[in-house]
Amino acid sequence: MSFDYNVQPPEGTLDEQKKYSHPLIDRYASKEMSYVFSPACKFTTWRKLWIALARGENELGLDVSLEQIKEMEDNVFNIDFKLAGEYESKFRHDVMGHVHAFGEVAPKAMPIIHLGATSCYVGDNTDIVQLRDAMLLIKRKLVKALDVLSSFAEKFADMPTLGFTHYQPAQLTTVGKRATLWCQDLLIDLERIETEIERLPMRGVKGTTGTQASFMELFDGDHEKVKTLNKRVCELMGFKKSIAVSGQTYTRKIDYNILTVLSGIAQSAYKMCGDIRLLANLKEVEEPFAKSQIGSSAMAYKRNPMRSERVCSLARYVMSLPPAAAQTAAGQWFERTLDDSAIRRIYLPEAFLATDVILNLLENISDGLHVWPNVVRKHVMEELPFMSTEVILMECVKAGGDRQELHEGVRVHSMAAGAVVKGEGKPNDLMERIAKDDLFKAVHDKLDTLIDPILFVGRAPEQTKEFLEEEINPVLERLADCLAVESTDGINI
């Protein structure tokens, strides 16, 4: 009897698992960032915007009562999503569906809900609120990642390690100095996101095509009252300013600029975790590895850098999104076209959700990053003999040796030692060769001190400490409030 490998589950079997499950949400995303882009946050923000509009209109003399405002305030979280969906199906309009659902629980306020506004009043302003709140969360997690990573840099500021250029051994640096390169990239990202937060404008009260014509009608042509209403609504929603001019929507270049900041964070994270993956291969540095974690289903001995790999994977996705935002910004016709809507529902939340996961992972990796000092030193000592020959040559010349003879001696011994390393797979024996050659007798009694790795790291320890003291610590002190906030959840899986 043969089995049908094409058979599908029958009706009533696995029904809960027959819908696509988005891995970014179900597998990786934090609760904090998920909430920012959730229906609960979105539609309660719509209601807050309607309340802010009504309050501003009341203060400026329109026929909007405090009783109506209070009724709206009392029901801001009382949302019947099923009813809103039924209204939306009836009207084929999501905003009007929620206007009527709000009116069901705030019947006295129903006549003035959304007064003078267009759909983009709630839609675009809510997008801006979500972008602000999401950037504030990203800022907080950037600060936390910097705090943990800078501690790692400080701890290993003096530990010599091989530098690499072209992924070939180069002059020595220190483990901590290398970590400052990662810190510096994240610091640049932090500066950029702070700038975007500071200059982010609300769309405000702009009307159908951005001319505020409906509000001019409501206020009988009073320009000052319309301007005051716009300012007041922004204040109530926590914004210092609105965008100076708009069509029906705020310019989509704002979305693009913000996504480039997130792309920058993704670039920094990819660079850092790419380095960690390479160092893990060298067995010098390893990311945290849980006691019961399995590295491979087949090779039980493996310790794969799966968190760093996940960072790189998600970072690659985030880096791919700004071109889509650029296309959207460029493709907006005149005062507005609706071809921006569907794609923005995807790339705005997903960019933030993925970046949030990346930063959670960076903090986790940095906090548990393990250095194997003996392996680091072993690799240093395999290459250091070659690097130290110039110092040895200079010391011998100072003792009266012939520079050209010494140079030729170094060349001959280096070639022979290289042949042993590469041809026979044996340790580097250059120092033993020099120790046996009377040409270098002047340094025989101090060879060990001449090849102390710390002598070859230049100012790396000082650079690390200066960078932390002058660049990182002032930022961490200024943003201490970000460090005081505990995240509600960590990494998943």
XYZ file of C-alpha atoms in Angstrom:
493
model
C 0.000 0.000 0.000
C 1.541 3.290 -1.123
C 1.379 6.611 0.728
C 0.135 9.712 -1.112
C 2.809 12.321 -0.472
C 0.622 15.030 -2.031
C -2.286 14.529 0.357
C -3.514 17.694 2.159
C -4.976 17.811 5.694
C -8.731 17.186 5.617
C -11.310 19.711 6.814
C -11.234 20.007 10.586
C -7.595 18.957 10.862
C -4.865 21.510 11.714
C -7.334 24.347 11.046
C -5.573 26.745 13.417
C -2.326 26.288 11.498
C -3.630 26.774 7.952
C -3.093 30.532 7.875
C 0.314 32.057 7.118
C 2.146 32.925 10.315
C 4.514 35.891 9.976
C 7.840 34.829 11.537
C 8.810 38.409 12.332
C 5.772 38.688 14.599
C 5.273 35.163 15.870
C 8.901 34.115 16.174
C 11.069 37.154 16.829
C 9.345 40.471 17.592
C 9.220 41.981 21.080
C 5.919 42.769 22.745
C 6.925 46.421 23.111
C 7.452 47.078 19.416
C 4.558 44.835 18.400
C 2.243 46.988 20.499
C 3.346 50.207 18.758
C 2.078 48.847 15.445
C -0.856 46.872 16.823
C -4.529 47.541 16.037
C -5.028 48.464 19.701
C -2.422 51.224 19.497
C -3.462 52.388 16.038
C -7.173 52.747 16.636
C -6.964 54.149 20.162
C -4.638 56.777 18.654
C -7.333 57.557 16.088
C -9.709 58.169 18.974
C -7.177 60.332 20.809
C -6.795 62.407 17.654
C -10.564 62.862 17.410
C -10.620 63.931 21.060
C -7.741 66.395 20.509
C -9.538 67.838 17.489
C -12.798 68.201 19.412
C -11.056 69.861 22.358
C -9.302 72.334 20.092
C -12.549 73.132 18.315
C -14.288 73.605 21.668
C -11.604 75.996 22.920
C -11.900 78.056 19.742
C -15.665 78.463 20.035
C -17.204 75.813 17.804
C -20.371 74.057 18.940
C -18.542 71.152 20.597
C -19.414 70.594 24.236
C -17.260 69.426 27.125
C -19.888 66.739 27.734
C -19.274 65.348 24.257
C -15.505 65.437 24.791
C -15.834 63.683 28.153
C -17.946 60.946 26.595
C -15.249 60.397 23.960
C -12.496 60.335 26.585
C -14.399 57.786 28.683
C -14.617 55.423 25.716
C -11.202 55.804 24.139
C -10.369 52.137 24.808
C -13.900 50.815 24.374
C -13.472 49.551 20.812
C -15.713 46.914 19.287
C -13.489 45.741 16.444
C -16.128 43.380 15.106
C -18.637 46.226 14.849
C -16.038 48.508 13.240
C -15.356 45.778 10.695
C -19.062 45.446 9.905
C -19.336 49.189 9.371
C -16.214 49.147 7.197
C -17.708 46.381 5.035
C -20.898 48.407 4.709
C -19.234 51.722 3.849
C -16.107 50.287 2.149
C -14.170 52.812 4.215
C -12.062 52.021 7.280
C -12.125 55.495 8.839
C -15.897 55.847 8.588
C -16.259 52.346 9.983
C -14.421 53.445 13.126
C -16.233 56.803 13.277
C -19.536 54.940 13.522
C -18.156 52.360 15.963
C -16.965 55.227 18.184
C -20.346 56.893 17.827
C -22.089 53.754 19.096
C -20.337 54.077 22.485
C -20.256 57.885 22.470
C -23.662 58.735 20.963
C -23.747 62.326 22.229
C -20.415 62.977 20.530
C -21.339 61.249 17.274
C -22.370 64.491 15.499
C -18.943 66.103 16.048
C -16.543 63.156 15.683
C -14.111 63.828 12.804
C -15.538 67.361 12.341
C -13.743 69.110 9.491
C -11.193 66.312 9.111
C -10.181 64.023 6.296
C -9.126 60.382 6.589
C -5.468 61.360 6.561
C -6.045 63.405 9.711
C -6.250 60.177 11.691
C -4.292 57.991 9.274
C -1.184 60.096 8.722
C -1.057 61.613 12.190
C -1.293 58.145 13.705
C 1.555 57.014 11.452
C 3.641 59.886 12.794
C 2.776 59.022 16.405
C 3.750 55.400 15.766
C 6.999 56.424 14.085
C 7.855 58.670 17.035
C 7.084 56.013 19.631
C 8.931 53.345 17.656
C 12.001 55.577 17.282
C 11.974 56.309 21.019
C 11.999 52.572 21.666
C 14.840 52.048 19.174
C 16.769 54.898 20.813
C 16.380 53.282 24.229
C 17.597 49.924 22.963
C 20.504 51.495 21.116
C 21.612 53.100 24.383
C 21.319 49.778 26.203
C 23.341 47.979 23.531
C 26.010 50.695 23.677
C 26.164 50.466 27.452
C 26.772 46.712 27.461
C 29.150 46.748 24.499
C 31.209 49.612 25.959
C 31.673 47.589 29.155
C 33.062 44.759 27.036
C 35.420 47.198 25.290
C 36.638 48.545 28.627
C 37.210 45.068 30.066
C 39.400 43.991 27.145
C 41.031 47.341 26.353
C 44.531 45.961 27.038
C 44.263 42.458 25.548
C 46.416 42.235 22.389
C 44.879 40.490 19.413
C 45.674 40.086 15.760
C 44.398 42.846 13.549
C 43.183 41.832 10.115
C 43.191 43.647 6.807
C 41.854 41.758 3.776
C 41.202 39.075 6.438
C 44.949 38.537 6.524
C 46.988 38.990 9.733
C 48.086 42.601 10.183
C 49.436 44.785 12.988
C 48.150 43.982 16.442
C 45.238 45.801 18.021
C 43.328 44.927 21.207
C 40.064 43.088 21.710
C 38.616 46.202 23.355
C 39.794 48.540 20.597
C 38.055 46.376 18.011
C 34.847 46.616 20.052
C 35.097 50.423 19.995
C 34.760 50.251 16.216
C 31.403 48.541 16.728
C 30.479 51.092 19.404
C 31.370 54.007 17.149
C 29.039 52.821 14.406
C 26.172 52.456 16.874
C 26.951 55.878 18.328
C 26.585 57.423 14.874
C 23.243 55.613 14.523
C 22.130 56.968 17.896
C 22.979 60.521 16.867
C 20.966 60.100 13.679
C 17.881 58.691 15.350
C 17.945 61.455 17.966
C 17.992 63.965 15.118
C 15.010 62.319 13.424
C 13.054 62.225 16.695
C 13.795 65.883 17.396
C 12.794 67.158 13.977
C 9.805 64.842 13.373
C 6.737 67.003 12.672
C 3.116 66.038 13.099
C 0.968 66.271 9.979
C -1.486 68.338 11.962
C -4.849 69.730 10.866
C -4.477 70.228 7.132
C -7.720 69.217 5.410
C -8.321 67.302 2.216
C -5.548 68.647 -0.007
C -3.504 70.408 2.637
C -5.179 73.820 2.226
C -7.230 73.692 5.461
C -10.265 74.777 3.434
C -12.774 72.806 5.523
C -11.511 74.428 8.709
C -11.646 77.876 7.098
C -15.300 77.113 6.449
C -15.894 76.010 10.055
C -14.251 79.147 11.451
C -15.883 81.548 8.985
C -12.617 82.435 7.271
C -10.668 83.175 10.457
C -7.080 82.309 9.542
C -5.754 82.761 13.074
C -8.229 80.304 14.560
C -7.338 77.683 11.955
C -3.639 78.167 12.690
C -4.311 78.015 16.436
C -6.330 74.809 16.041
C -3.460 73.193 14.142
C -0.974 74.202 16.834
C -3.235 73.140 19.684
C -3.869 69.651 18.282
C -0.119 69.131 17.865
C 0.468 70.218 21.471
C -2.212 67.888 22.795
C -0.616 64.982 20.914
C 2.832 65.790 22.279
C 4.424 67.464 19.239
C 6.242 70.790 19.122
C 5.371 71.485 15.500
C 3.474 70.343 12.443
C 4.854 69.991 8.957
C 4.904 73.423 7.352
C 3.001 72.454 4.198
C 1.438 69.253 2.955
C -0.822 67.811 0.331
C -3.350 65.376 1.684
C -0.478 63.406 3.259
C 2.782 64.399 4.856
C 5.713 64.061 2.476
C 6.805 60.447 2.210
C 10.433 61.577 2.331
C 9.997 61.485 6.112
C 9.413 57.732 5.899
C 12.450 57.345 3.667
C 14.722 59.333 5.990
C 13.669 57.258 8.986
C 14.155 53.969 7.140
C 17.686 55.016 6.190
C 18.430 55.457 9.904
C 17.134 51.946 10.595
C 19.184 50.695 7.665
C 22.221 52.332 9.274
C 21.591 50.436 12.501
C 21.248 47.233 10.494
C 24.565 47.956 8.748
C 26.323 48.483 12.084
C 24.825 45.306 13.516
C 25.738 43.265 10.452
C 29.347 44.504 10.612
C 29.648 43.672 14.327
C 28.044 40.259 14.082
C 29.936 39.445 10.907
C 33.155 40.049 12.839
C 31.913 37.882 15.702
C 31.068 35.055 13.307
C 34.594 35.181 11.865
C 36.119 35.302 15.357
C 33.967 32.334 16.373
C 35.490 30.377 13.503
C 38.923 31.239 14.925
C 37.665 30.130 18.366
C 38.797 33.452 19.833
C 35.378 34.893 20.696
C 32.003 33.210 21.085
C 28.498 34.517 21.597
C 26.413 33.218 24.523
C 25.536 29.541 24.274
C 22.798 28.137 26.509
C 23.445 24.996 28.543
C 20.864 22.951 26.637
C 21.311 24.724 23.273
C 21.843 22.482 20.233
C 24.207 23.797 17.579
C 23.424 21.230 14.902
C 20.893 18.437 14.531
C 23.590 16.279 12.936
C 26.879 17.489 14.445
C 26.292 17.529 18.195
C 29.666 19.121 18.987
C 28.970 22.344 17.074
C 28.566 25.811 18.658
C 27.139 27.835 15.809
C 26.908 31.638 16.245
C 23.159 31.486 15.595
C 22.273 34.800 17.260
C 24.846 36.695 15.231
C 23.627 34.890 12.128
C 20.055 35.932 12.940
C 21.181 39.536 13.317
C 22.839 39.427 9.897
C 19.784 37.829 8.337
C 17.339 40.399 9.723
C 19.773 43.244 9.030
C 19.921 42.237 5.388
C 16.129 42.604 5.232
C 16.092 46.016 6.926
C 18.806 47.265 4.566
C 16.625 46.269 1.608
C 13.674 48.497 2.610
C 14.790 52.128 2.006
C 14.641 51.767 -1.809
C 10.938 50.869 -1.524
C 10.344 54.005 0.567
C 12.268 56.034 -2.005
C 10.048 54.690 -4.788
C 6.965 55.596 -2.762
C 8.171 59.155 -2.108
C 9.072 59.671 -5.747
C 5.813 58.177 -7.038
C 3.352 60.413 -5.199
C 1.317 62.379 -7.762
C 0.374 65.951 -6.943
C -1.396 66.179 -3.570
C -1.762 62.416 -3.058
C -2.176 58.997 -4.629
C -3.229 55.871 -2.779
C -0.514 53.624 -4.161
C 1.529 54.455 -1.062
C -0.937 52.817 1.321
C -0.505 49.063 0.989
C 3.292 49.026 0.876
C 3.641 51.424 3.811
C 1.507 49.076 5.907
C 4.269 46.523 5.331
C 7.646 48.251 5.320
C 7.124 50.784 8.118
C 6.186 48.329 10.869
C 8.444 45.555 9.603
C 11.504 47.824 9.485
C 10.993 48.749 13.117
C 10.035 45.263 14.261
C 13.172 43.785 12.696
C 15.471 46.564 13.971
C 14.061 46.110 17.455
C 14.872 42.394 17.343
C 18.369 43.191 16.087
C 19.050 45.515 19.022
C 17.677 43.029 21.545
C 20.066 40.479 20.095
C 23.027 42.885 20.118
C 22.508 43.599 23.808
C 22.182 39.892 24.558
C 25.251 38.947 22.523
C 27.379 41.755 23.996
C 26.354 40.846 27.520
C 27.465 37.229 27.133
C 30.317 37.595 24.658
C 33.072 35.192 25.729
C 36.750 35.717 24.911
C 39.216 32.822 24.979
C 42.512 34.559 25.977
C 44.778 31.577 25.357
C 43.499 31.114 21.821
C 43.832 34.842 21.158
C 47.427 34.796 22.425
C 48.240 31.639 20.458
C 47.202 33.323 17.208
C 49.132 36.459 18.138
C 52.303 34.483 18.857
C 52.001 32.600 15.568
C 52.318 35.873 13.662
C 54.192 38.146 16.064
C 57.672 36.786 15.295
C 57.401 38.135 11.760
C 56.092 41.485 13.012
C 58.825 41.813 15.628
C 61.737 41.460 13.217
C 61.954 45.203 12.556
C 62.338 45.877 16.288
C 64.985 43.146 16.552
C 66.838 44.561 13.555
C 66.865 48.095 15.024
C 68.109 46.857 18.408
C 70.956 44.979 16.749
C 71.898 48.025 14.646
C 71.980 50.163 17.814
C 74.386 47.597 19.281
C 76.754 48.067 16.319
C 75.417 45.565 13.778
C 75.376 46.017 9.983
C 71.841 46.883 8.900
C 72.127 45.176 5.489
C 73.577 41.948 6.899
C 70.888 41.888 9.594
C 68.141 42.526 7.043
C 69.342 39.610 4.909
C 69.520 37.381 7.978
C 65.936 38.258 8.895
C 64.803 37.579 5.332
C 66.441 34.150 5.167
C 65.154 33.032 8.559
C 61.662 34.378 7.844
C 61.391 32.476 4.581
C 62.537 29.281 6.287
C 60.123 29.739 9.188
C 57.281 30.468 6.769
C 58.035 27.256 4.900
C 57.831 25.305 8.159
C 54.476 26.886 9.060
C 52.848 26.512 5.657
C 54.655 23.516 4.256
C 54.893 21.307 7.338
C 52.056 22.679 9.472
C 54.410 23.219 12.395
C 54.594 26.208 14.785
C 56.461 29.369 13.802
C 60.105 28.798 14.809
C 61.533 32.163 13.668
C 62.548 33.203 17.180
C 64.362 29.913 17.758
C 66.297 30.460 14.520
C 67.273 33.998 15.504
C 68.227 32.826 19.008
C 70.700 30.380 17.476
C 72.239 32.879 15.019
C 75.221 34.858 16.367
C 74.389 37.653 13.932
C 71.636 38.574 16.377
C 73.687 37.941 19.543
C 73.033 41.500 20.788
C 69.381 40.661 21.504
C 69.623 37.014 22.556
C 69.221 37.849 26.237
C 66.103 39.984 25.689
C 64.237 38.281 22.875
C 61.287 37.474 25.126
C 60.801 41.103 26.110
C 61.143 42.276 22.518
C 58.226 40.119 21.441
C 55.831 40.998 24.252
C 52.523 41.528 22.350
C 51.618 44.655 24.328
C 54.591 46.429 22.714
C 52.967 46.076 19.293
C 49.471 47.444 19.901
C 50.391 51.103 19.525
C 47.902 53.363 21.298
C 45.046 50.870 21.109
C 44.534 50.651 24.920
C 44.707 54.425 25.311
C 42.459 54.988 22.281
C 39.894 52.620 23.767
C 39.844 54.336 27.156
C 39.824 57.825 25.632
C 36.967 56.916 23.292
C 34.882 55.507 26.128
C 35.594 58.456 28.421
C 35.173 61.205 25.831
C 32.526 59.820 23.468
C 30.517 57.022 25.066
C 30.291 57.858 28.777
C 28.918 61.400 28.273
C 26.154 59.974 26.073
C 25.318 57.250 28.576
C 25.172 59.833 31.368
C 22.961 62.150 29.302
C 20.622 59.293 28.442
C 20.649 57.573 31.837
C 16.847 57.542 31.784
C 16.991 55.093 28.850
C 19.121 52.724 30.912
C 16.722 52.943 33.857
C 13.830 51.470 31.854
C 13.549 47.695 31.959
C 12.530 45.994 28.718
C 9.334 43.996 29.082
C 10.741 41.055 27.148
C 13.994 39.831 25.663
C 14.953 37.670 22.721
C 12.815 34.780 21.558
C 14.327 31.444 20.549
